[in-house]
One Martini backbone bead per residue (centre of mass of N, CA, C, O) as a GRO file, in nm:
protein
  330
    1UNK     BB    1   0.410   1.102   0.047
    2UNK     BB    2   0.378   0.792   0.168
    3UNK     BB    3   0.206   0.516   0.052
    4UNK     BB    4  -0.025   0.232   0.185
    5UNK     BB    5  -0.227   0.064   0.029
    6UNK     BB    6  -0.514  -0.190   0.210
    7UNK     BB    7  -0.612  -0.467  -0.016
    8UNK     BB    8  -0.811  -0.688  -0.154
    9UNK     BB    9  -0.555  -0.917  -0.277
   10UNK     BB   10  -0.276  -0.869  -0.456
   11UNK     BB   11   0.020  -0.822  -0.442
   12UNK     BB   12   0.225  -0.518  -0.521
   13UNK     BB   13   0.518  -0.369  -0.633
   14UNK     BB   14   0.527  -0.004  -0.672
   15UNK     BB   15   0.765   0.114  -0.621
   16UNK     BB   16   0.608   0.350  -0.343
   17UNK     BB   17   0.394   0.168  -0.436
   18UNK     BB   18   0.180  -0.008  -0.209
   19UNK     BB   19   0.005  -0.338  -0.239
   20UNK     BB   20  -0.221  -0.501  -0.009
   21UNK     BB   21  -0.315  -0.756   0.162
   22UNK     BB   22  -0.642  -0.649   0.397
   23UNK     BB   23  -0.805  -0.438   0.573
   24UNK     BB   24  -0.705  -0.113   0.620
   25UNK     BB   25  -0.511   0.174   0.536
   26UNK     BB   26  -0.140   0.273   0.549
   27UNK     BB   27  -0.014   0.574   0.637
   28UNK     BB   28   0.269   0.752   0.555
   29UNK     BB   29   0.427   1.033   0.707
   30UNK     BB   30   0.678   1.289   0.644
   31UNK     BB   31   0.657   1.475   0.922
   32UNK     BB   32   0.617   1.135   1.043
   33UNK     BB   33   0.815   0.864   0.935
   34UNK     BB   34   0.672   0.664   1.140
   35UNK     BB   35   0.351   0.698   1.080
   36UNK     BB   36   0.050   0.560   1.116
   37UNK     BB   37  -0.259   0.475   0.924
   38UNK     BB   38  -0.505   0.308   0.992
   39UNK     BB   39  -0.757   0.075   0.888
   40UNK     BB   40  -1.035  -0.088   1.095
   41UNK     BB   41  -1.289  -0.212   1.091
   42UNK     BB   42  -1.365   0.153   1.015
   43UNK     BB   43  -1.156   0.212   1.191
   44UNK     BB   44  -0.953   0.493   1.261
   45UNK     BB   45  -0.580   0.514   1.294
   46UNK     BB   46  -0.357   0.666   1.541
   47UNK     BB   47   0.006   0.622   1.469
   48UNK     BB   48   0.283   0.790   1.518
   49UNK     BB   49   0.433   0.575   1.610
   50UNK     BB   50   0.610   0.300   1.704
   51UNK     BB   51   0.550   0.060   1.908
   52UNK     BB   52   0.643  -0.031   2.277
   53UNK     BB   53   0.375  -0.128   2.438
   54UNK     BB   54   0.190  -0.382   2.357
   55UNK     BB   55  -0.120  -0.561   2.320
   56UNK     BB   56  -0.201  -0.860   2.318
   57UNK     BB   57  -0.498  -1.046   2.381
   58UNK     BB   58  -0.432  -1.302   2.207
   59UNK     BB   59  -0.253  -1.555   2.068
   60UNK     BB   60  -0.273  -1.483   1.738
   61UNK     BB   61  -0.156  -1.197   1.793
   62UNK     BB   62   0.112  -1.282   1.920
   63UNK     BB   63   0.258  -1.438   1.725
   64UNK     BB   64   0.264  -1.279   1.506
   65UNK     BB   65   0.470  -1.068   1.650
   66UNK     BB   66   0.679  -1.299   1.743
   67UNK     BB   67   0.755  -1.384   1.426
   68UNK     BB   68   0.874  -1.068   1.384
   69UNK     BB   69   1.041  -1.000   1.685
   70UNK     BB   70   0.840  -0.793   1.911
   71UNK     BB   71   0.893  -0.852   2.201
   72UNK     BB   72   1.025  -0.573   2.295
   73UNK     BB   73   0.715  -0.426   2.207
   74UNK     BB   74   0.585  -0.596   2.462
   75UNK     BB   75   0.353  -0.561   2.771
   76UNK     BB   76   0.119  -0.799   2.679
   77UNK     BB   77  -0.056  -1.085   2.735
   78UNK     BB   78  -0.362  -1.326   2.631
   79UNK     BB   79  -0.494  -1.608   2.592
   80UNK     BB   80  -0.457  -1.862   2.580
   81UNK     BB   81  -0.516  -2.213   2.459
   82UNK     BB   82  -0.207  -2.303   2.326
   83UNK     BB   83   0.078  -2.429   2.274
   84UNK     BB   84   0.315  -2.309   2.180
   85UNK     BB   85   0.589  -2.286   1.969
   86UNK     BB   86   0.857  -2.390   2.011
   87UNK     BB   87   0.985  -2.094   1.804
   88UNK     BB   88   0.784  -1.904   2.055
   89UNK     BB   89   0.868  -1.968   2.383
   90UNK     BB   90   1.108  -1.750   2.467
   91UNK     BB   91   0.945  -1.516   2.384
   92UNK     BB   92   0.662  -1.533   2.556
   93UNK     BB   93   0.839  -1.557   2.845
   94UNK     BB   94   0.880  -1.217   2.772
   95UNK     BB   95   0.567  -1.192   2.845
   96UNK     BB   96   0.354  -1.045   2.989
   97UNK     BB   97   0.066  -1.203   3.179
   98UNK     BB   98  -0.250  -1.051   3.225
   99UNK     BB   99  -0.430  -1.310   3.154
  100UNK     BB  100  -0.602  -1.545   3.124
  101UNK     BB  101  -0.815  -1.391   2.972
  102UNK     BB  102  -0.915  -1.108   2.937
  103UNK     BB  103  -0.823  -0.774   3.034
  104UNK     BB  104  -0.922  -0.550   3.210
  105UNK     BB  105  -0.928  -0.251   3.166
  106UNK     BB  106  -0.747  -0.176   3.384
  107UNK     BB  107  -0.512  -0.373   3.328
  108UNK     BB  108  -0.444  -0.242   3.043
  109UNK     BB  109  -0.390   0.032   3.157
  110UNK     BB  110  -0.148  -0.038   3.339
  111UNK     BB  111   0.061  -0.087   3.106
  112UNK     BB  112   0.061   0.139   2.912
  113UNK     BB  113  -0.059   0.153   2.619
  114UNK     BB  114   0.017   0.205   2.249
  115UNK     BB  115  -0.124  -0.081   2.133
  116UNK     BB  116  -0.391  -0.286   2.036
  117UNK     BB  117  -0.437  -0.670   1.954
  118UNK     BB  118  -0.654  -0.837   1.810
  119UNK     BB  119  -0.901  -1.102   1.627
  120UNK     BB  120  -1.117  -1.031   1.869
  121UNK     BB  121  -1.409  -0.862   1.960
  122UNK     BB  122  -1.418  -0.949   2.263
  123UNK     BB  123  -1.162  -0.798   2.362
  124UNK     BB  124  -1.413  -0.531   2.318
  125UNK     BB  125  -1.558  -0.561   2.578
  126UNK     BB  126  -1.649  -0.418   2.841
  127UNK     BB  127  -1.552  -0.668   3.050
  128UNK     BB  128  -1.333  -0.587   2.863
  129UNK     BB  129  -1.154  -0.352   2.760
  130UNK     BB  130  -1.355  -0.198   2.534
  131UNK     BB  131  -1.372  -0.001   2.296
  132UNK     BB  132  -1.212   0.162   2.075
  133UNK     BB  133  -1.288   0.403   2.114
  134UNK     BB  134  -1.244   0.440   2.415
  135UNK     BB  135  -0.923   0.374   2.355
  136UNK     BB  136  -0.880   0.622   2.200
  137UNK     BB  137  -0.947   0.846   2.391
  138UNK     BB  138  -0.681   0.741   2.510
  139UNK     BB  139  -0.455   0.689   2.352
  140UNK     BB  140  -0.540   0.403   2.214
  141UNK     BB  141  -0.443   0.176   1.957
  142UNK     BB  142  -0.714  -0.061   1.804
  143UNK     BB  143  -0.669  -0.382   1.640
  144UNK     BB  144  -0.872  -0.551   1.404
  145UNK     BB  145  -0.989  -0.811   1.254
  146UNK     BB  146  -1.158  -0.883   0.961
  147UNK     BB  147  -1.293  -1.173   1.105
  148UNK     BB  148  -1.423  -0.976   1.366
  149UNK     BB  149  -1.625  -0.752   1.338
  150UNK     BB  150  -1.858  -0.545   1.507
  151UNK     BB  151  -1.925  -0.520   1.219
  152UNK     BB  152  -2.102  -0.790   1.031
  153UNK     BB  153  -2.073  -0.649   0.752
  154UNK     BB  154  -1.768  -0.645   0.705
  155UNK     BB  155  -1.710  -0.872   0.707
  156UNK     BB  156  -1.593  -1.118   0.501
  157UNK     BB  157  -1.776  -1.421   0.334
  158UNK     BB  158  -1.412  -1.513   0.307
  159UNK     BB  159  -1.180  -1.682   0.456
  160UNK     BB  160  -0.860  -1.561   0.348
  161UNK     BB  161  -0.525  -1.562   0.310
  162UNK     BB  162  -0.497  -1.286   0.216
  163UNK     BB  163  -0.605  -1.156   0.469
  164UNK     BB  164  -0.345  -1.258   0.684
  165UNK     BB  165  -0.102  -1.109   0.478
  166UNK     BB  166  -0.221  -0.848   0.542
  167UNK     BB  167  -0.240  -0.853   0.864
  168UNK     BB  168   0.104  -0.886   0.863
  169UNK     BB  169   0.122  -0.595   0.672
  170UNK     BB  170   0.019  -0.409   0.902
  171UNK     BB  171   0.190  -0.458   1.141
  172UNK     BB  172   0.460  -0.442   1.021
  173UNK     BB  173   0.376  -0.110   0.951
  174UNK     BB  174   0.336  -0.004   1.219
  175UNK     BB  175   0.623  -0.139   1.337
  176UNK     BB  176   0.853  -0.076   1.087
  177UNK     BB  177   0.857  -0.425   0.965
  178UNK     BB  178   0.815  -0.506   0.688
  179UNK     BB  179   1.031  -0.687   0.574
  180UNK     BB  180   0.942  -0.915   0.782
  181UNK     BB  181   0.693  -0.973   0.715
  182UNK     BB  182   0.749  -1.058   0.410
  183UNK     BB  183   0.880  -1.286   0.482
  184UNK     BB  184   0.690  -1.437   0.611
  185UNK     BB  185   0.474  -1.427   0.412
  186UNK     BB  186   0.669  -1.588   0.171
  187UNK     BB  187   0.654  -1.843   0.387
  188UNK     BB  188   0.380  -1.913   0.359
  189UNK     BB  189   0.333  -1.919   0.045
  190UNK     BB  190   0.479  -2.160  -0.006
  191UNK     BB  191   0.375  -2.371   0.194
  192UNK     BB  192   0.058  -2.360   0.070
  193UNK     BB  193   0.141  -2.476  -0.221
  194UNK     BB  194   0.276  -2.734  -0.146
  195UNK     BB  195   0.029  -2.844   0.019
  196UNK     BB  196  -0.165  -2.852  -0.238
  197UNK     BB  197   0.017  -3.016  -0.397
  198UNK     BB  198   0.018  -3.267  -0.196
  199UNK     BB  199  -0.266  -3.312  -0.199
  200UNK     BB  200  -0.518  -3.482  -0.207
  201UNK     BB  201  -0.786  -3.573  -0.398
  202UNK     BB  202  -1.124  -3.572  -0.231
  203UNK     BB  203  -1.423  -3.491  -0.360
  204UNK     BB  204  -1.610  -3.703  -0.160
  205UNK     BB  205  -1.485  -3.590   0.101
  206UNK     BB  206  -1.618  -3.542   0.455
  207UNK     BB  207  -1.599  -3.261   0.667
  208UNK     BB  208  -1.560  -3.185   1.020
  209UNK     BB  209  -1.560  -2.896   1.255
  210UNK     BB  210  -1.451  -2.939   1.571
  211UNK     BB  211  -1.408  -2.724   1.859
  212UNK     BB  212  -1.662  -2.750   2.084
  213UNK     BB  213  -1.795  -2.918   2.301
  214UNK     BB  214  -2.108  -3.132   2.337
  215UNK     BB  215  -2.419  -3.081   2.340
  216UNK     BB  216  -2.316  -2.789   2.186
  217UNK     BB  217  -2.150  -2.782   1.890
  218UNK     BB  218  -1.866  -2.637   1.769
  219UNK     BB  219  -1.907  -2.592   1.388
  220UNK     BB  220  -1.850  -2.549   1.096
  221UNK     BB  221  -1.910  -2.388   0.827
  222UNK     BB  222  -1.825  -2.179   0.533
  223UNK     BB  223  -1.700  -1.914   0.622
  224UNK     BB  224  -1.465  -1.975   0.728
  225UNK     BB  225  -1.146  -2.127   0.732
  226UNK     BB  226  -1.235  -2.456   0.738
  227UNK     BB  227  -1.368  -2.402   0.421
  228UNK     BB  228  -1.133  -2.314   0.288
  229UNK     BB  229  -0.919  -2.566   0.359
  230UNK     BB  230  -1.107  -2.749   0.193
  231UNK     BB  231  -1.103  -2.657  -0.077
  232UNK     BB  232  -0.808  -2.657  -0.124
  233UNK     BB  233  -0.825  -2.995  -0.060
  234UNK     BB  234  -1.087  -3.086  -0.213
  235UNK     BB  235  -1.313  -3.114  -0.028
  236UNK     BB  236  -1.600  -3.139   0.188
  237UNK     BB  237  -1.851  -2.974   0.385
  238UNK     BB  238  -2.082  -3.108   0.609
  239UNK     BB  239  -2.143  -2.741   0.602
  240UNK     BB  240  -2.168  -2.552   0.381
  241UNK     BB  241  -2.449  -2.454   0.384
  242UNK     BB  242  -2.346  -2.280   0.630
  243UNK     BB  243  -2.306  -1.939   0.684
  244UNK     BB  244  -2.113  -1.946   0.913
  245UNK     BB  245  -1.850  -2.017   1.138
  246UNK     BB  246  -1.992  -2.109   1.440
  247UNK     BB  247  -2.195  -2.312   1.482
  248UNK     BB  248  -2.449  -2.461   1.679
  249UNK     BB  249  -2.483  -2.808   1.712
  250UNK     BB  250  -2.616  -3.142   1.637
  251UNK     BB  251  -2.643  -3.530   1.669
  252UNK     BB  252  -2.858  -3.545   1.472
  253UNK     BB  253  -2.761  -3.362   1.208
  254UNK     BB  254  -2.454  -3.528   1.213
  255UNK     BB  255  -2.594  -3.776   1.142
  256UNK     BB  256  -2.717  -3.710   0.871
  257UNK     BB  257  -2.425  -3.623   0.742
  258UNK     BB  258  -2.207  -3.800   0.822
  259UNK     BB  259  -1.912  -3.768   0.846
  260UNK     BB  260  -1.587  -3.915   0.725
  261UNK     BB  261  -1.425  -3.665   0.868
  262UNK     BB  262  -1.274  -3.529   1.190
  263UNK     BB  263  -1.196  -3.215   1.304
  264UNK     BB  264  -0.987  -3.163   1.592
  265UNK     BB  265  -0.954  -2.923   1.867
  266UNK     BB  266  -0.698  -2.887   2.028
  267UNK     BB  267  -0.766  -2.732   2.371
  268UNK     BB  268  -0.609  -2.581   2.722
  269UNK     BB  269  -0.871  -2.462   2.871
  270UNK     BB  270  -1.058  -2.671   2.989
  271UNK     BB  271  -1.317  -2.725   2.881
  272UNK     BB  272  -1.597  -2.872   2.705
  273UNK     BB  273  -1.479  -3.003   2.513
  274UNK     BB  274  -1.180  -2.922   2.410
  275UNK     BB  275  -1.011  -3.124   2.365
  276UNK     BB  276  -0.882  -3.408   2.171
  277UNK     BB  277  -0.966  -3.638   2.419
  278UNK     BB  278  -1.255  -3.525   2.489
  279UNK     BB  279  -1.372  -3.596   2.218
  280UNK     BB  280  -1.337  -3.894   2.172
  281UNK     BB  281  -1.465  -3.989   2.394
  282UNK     BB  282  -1.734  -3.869   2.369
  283UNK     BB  283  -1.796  -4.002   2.099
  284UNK     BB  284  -1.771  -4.321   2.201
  285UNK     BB  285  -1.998  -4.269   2.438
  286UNK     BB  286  -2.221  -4.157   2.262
  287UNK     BB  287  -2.508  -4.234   2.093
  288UNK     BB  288  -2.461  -4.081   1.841
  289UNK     BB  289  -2.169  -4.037   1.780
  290UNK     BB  290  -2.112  -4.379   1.787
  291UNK     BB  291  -2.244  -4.399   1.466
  292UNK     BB  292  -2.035  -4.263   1.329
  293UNK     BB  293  -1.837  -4.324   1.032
  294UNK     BB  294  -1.556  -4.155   1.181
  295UNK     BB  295  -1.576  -4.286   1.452
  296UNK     BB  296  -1.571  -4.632   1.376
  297UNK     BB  297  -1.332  -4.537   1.177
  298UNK     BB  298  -1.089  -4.333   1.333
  299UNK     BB  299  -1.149  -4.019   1.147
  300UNK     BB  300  -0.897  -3.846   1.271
  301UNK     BB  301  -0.791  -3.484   1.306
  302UNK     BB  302  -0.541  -3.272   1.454
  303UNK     BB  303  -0.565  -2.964   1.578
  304UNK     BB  304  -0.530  -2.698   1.658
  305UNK     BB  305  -0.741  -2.435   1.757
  306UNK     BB  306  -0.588  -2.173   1.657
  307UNK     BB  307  -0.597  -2.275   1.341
  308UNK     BB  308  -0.911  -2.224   1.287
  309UNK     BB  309  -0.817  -1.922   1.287
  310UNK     BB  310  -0.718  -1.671   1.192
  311UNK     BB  311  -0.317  -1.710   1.131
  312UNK     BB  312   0.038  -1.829   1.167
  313UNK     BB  313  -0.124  -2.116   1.208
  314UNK     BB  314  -0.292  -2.189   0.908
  315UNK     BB  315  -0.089  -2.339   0.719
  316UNK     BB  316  -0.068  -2.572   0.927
  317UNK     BB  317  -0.374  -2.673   0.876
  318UNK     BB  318  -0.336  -2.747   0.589
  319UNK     BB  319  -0.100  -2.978   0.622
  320UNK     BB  320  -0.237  -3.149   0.860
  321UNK     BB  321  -0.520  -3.233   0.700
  322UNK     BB  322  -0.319  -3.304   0.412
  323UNK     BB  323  -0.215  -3.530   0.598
  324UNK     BB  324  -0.455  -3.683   0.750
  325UNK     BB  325  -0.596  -3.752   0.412
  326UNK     BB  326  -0.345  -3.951   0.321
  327UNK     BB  327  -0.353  -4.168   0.602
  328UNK     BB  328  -0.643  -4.236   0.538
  329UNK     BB  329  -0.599  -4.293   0.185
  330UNK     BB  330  -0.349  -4.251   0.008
   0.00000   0.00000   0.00000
C-alpha cells in the first residue's frame, strides 16, 4: 500500500513515502490503484477513482483545478465573485455554470456529481448543497478548505500558505495529477518568496483590509489570510487584536484606530460596497471614513476579493500589496 500523509508542515519528499502541507490525509490503496482516501475537516472521503465530473461550489476551488488543468473533469461550477484571470478564461468557459450563487440539492445532483469542492463551508448548508455527510450518503464525496471547516474547532488559528499548498496536492493526488499540483505548488512558492524579499519594510505602517458592505464592513481580523499577509510584509494590521477573520466592523472603531494604508477588494457580485470604486465613493463621501488619514491621503491598494482568503490567487494578493505598499512609500 502506498501511503501519503498530509499534515501541516513543511512538505518532504522521501522515497515512497510523501508528507505534504494540508487539511487532511489520502491514501492510496493497492488494490484500487487509483483511488484515494481524504480526511477533511474531519469527514473521512472515499473516492474510488480520479473524479470525472466534479463540481467547484465557487470560484476559488474552480481556479485551484482550473490551474491544474481539470477542466475536462468538471461538470459544473458556481459562485463567481470576480473576473477569471486571463489565463484560466478559456478553460473556465468550458464548465457550466450551475448558479449565479450556490446551487441547490437537487440543481448538484442533477449534474450527477462524482465529487464536489468548496472553500466554503456555506456550500454545504441545507439551502445550498446540504451537508457533506448527506452527500456521502449518497455516493458523492465532498472536500472543505480546512480555512472554514463546519466545526470550527478545526479550523487553524492561522491561515498559512502552506496550508493553501498542501490544499493543492490534496486536490492533485485525489485526481490522480500529483506532480501538476507540484509544479503549481513549486511556482507558487518562488514567487511568494520573491515577494517577500522586494517587499518594503515598513514596520510602523498599519493597514485595514475591507472586504465589504458600507453600514456594517467587513475587515480583517488576525486570524484570516490578509493577517498572514500583513506580517509577511513587515506591516501591521489595524485589527491585529481582533481573533476573527472577518469580523463586522464600525467607522467609529475605525476612525479610532485611523488604519495608514486601506486595502480595497474589489468584488464584481454587485452587492453593497462590493466593487473597489463603490468603496472608495463611500469612503470620500461618508462623514466619518472621510477623515480617515488613508482616505484623504488616497492610500488605496486594491485585489480582487476572492485572492483575499486562502486561494490559487494568495500569493498574487502578496505581490499586489507589497508593490502597493512600495508605490506609496517608495
Amino acid at each position: 500500500m502506498k501511503t501519503i500523509p498530509i499534515r501541516w508542515g513543511v512538505a518532504v519528499a522521501v522515497l515512497t513515502l510523501v508528507t505534504a502541507c494540508g487539511s487532511g490525509t489520502a491514501t492510496t490503496n493497492a488494490s484500487a490503484p487509483r483511488g484515494t482516501r481524504v480526511t477533511s475537516c474531519g469527514v473521512t472521503l472515499e473516492i474510488p477513482a480520479p473524479p470525472r465530473r466534479a463540481v467547484a461550489m465557487e470560484q476559488n476551488a474552480a481556479e485551484i483545478m482550473l490551474t491544474m488543468g481539470l477542466a475536462d473533469r468538471m461538470a459544473g461550477t458556481a459562485y463567481q465573485t470576480d473576473p477569471v484571470p486571463p489565463e484560466l478564461e478559456e478553460a473556465y468557459a468550458r464548465v457550466p455554470v450551475l448558479a449565479q450563487q450556490y446551487p441547490g440539492r437537487e440543481a448538484l445532483l442533477a449534474k450527477k456529481p462524482d465529487f464536489v469542492y468548496s472553500m466554503r463551508a456555506s456550500a454545504f448548508a441545507p439551502e445550498a448543497a446540504g451537508s457533506r455527510q448527506d452527500l456521502a450518503k449518497l455516493g458523492v464525496p465532498a472536500y472543505l478548505s480546512s480555512n472554514d471547516c463546519e466545526d470550527r474547532a478545526l479550523i487553524p488559528a492561522t491561515a498559512e500558505f502552506e496550508a493553501i499548498f498542501g490544499e493543492i496536492d490534496d486536490i492533485a493526488t485525489v485526481f490522480g495529477v500529483r506532480e501538476r499540483g507540484q509544479a503549481v505548488v513549486a511556482d507558487l512558492r518562488r514567487r511568494l518568496e520573491e515577494a517577500k524579499r522586494t517587499a518594503p519594510q515598513n514596520r510602523h505602517t498599519t493597514l485595514m483590509w475591507y472586504y465589504s458592505g458600507t453600514k456594517t464592513p467587513a475587515i480583517a481580523g488576525d486570524t484570516g489570510l490578509p493577517g498572514t499577509i500583513t506580517r509577511l510584509l513587515g506591516a501591521q494590521n489595524a485589527f491585529a487584536d481582533v481573533k476573527q477573520q472577518w469580523p463586522e466592523g464600525n467607522w467609529e472603531e475605525i476612525a479610532a484606530r485611523d488604519p495608514d494604508v486601506i486595502v480595497l477588494a474589489d468584488l464584481t457580485r454587485g452587492g453593497d460596497g462590493d466593487s473597489a470604486e463603490a468603496k472608495k465613493r463611500f469612503l470620500r463621501e461618508d462623514p466619518v471614513a472621510s477623515k480617515l488619514t488613508a482616505v484623504k491621503n488616497d492610500r488605496f491598494i486594491v485585489v480582487p476579493g476572492s485572492s483575499m482568503d486562502p486561494s490559487v490567487r494568495s500569493v498574487t494578493a502578496v505581490e499586489q500589496v507589497g508593490q502597493g505598499l512600495a508605490r506609496l512609500y517608495g
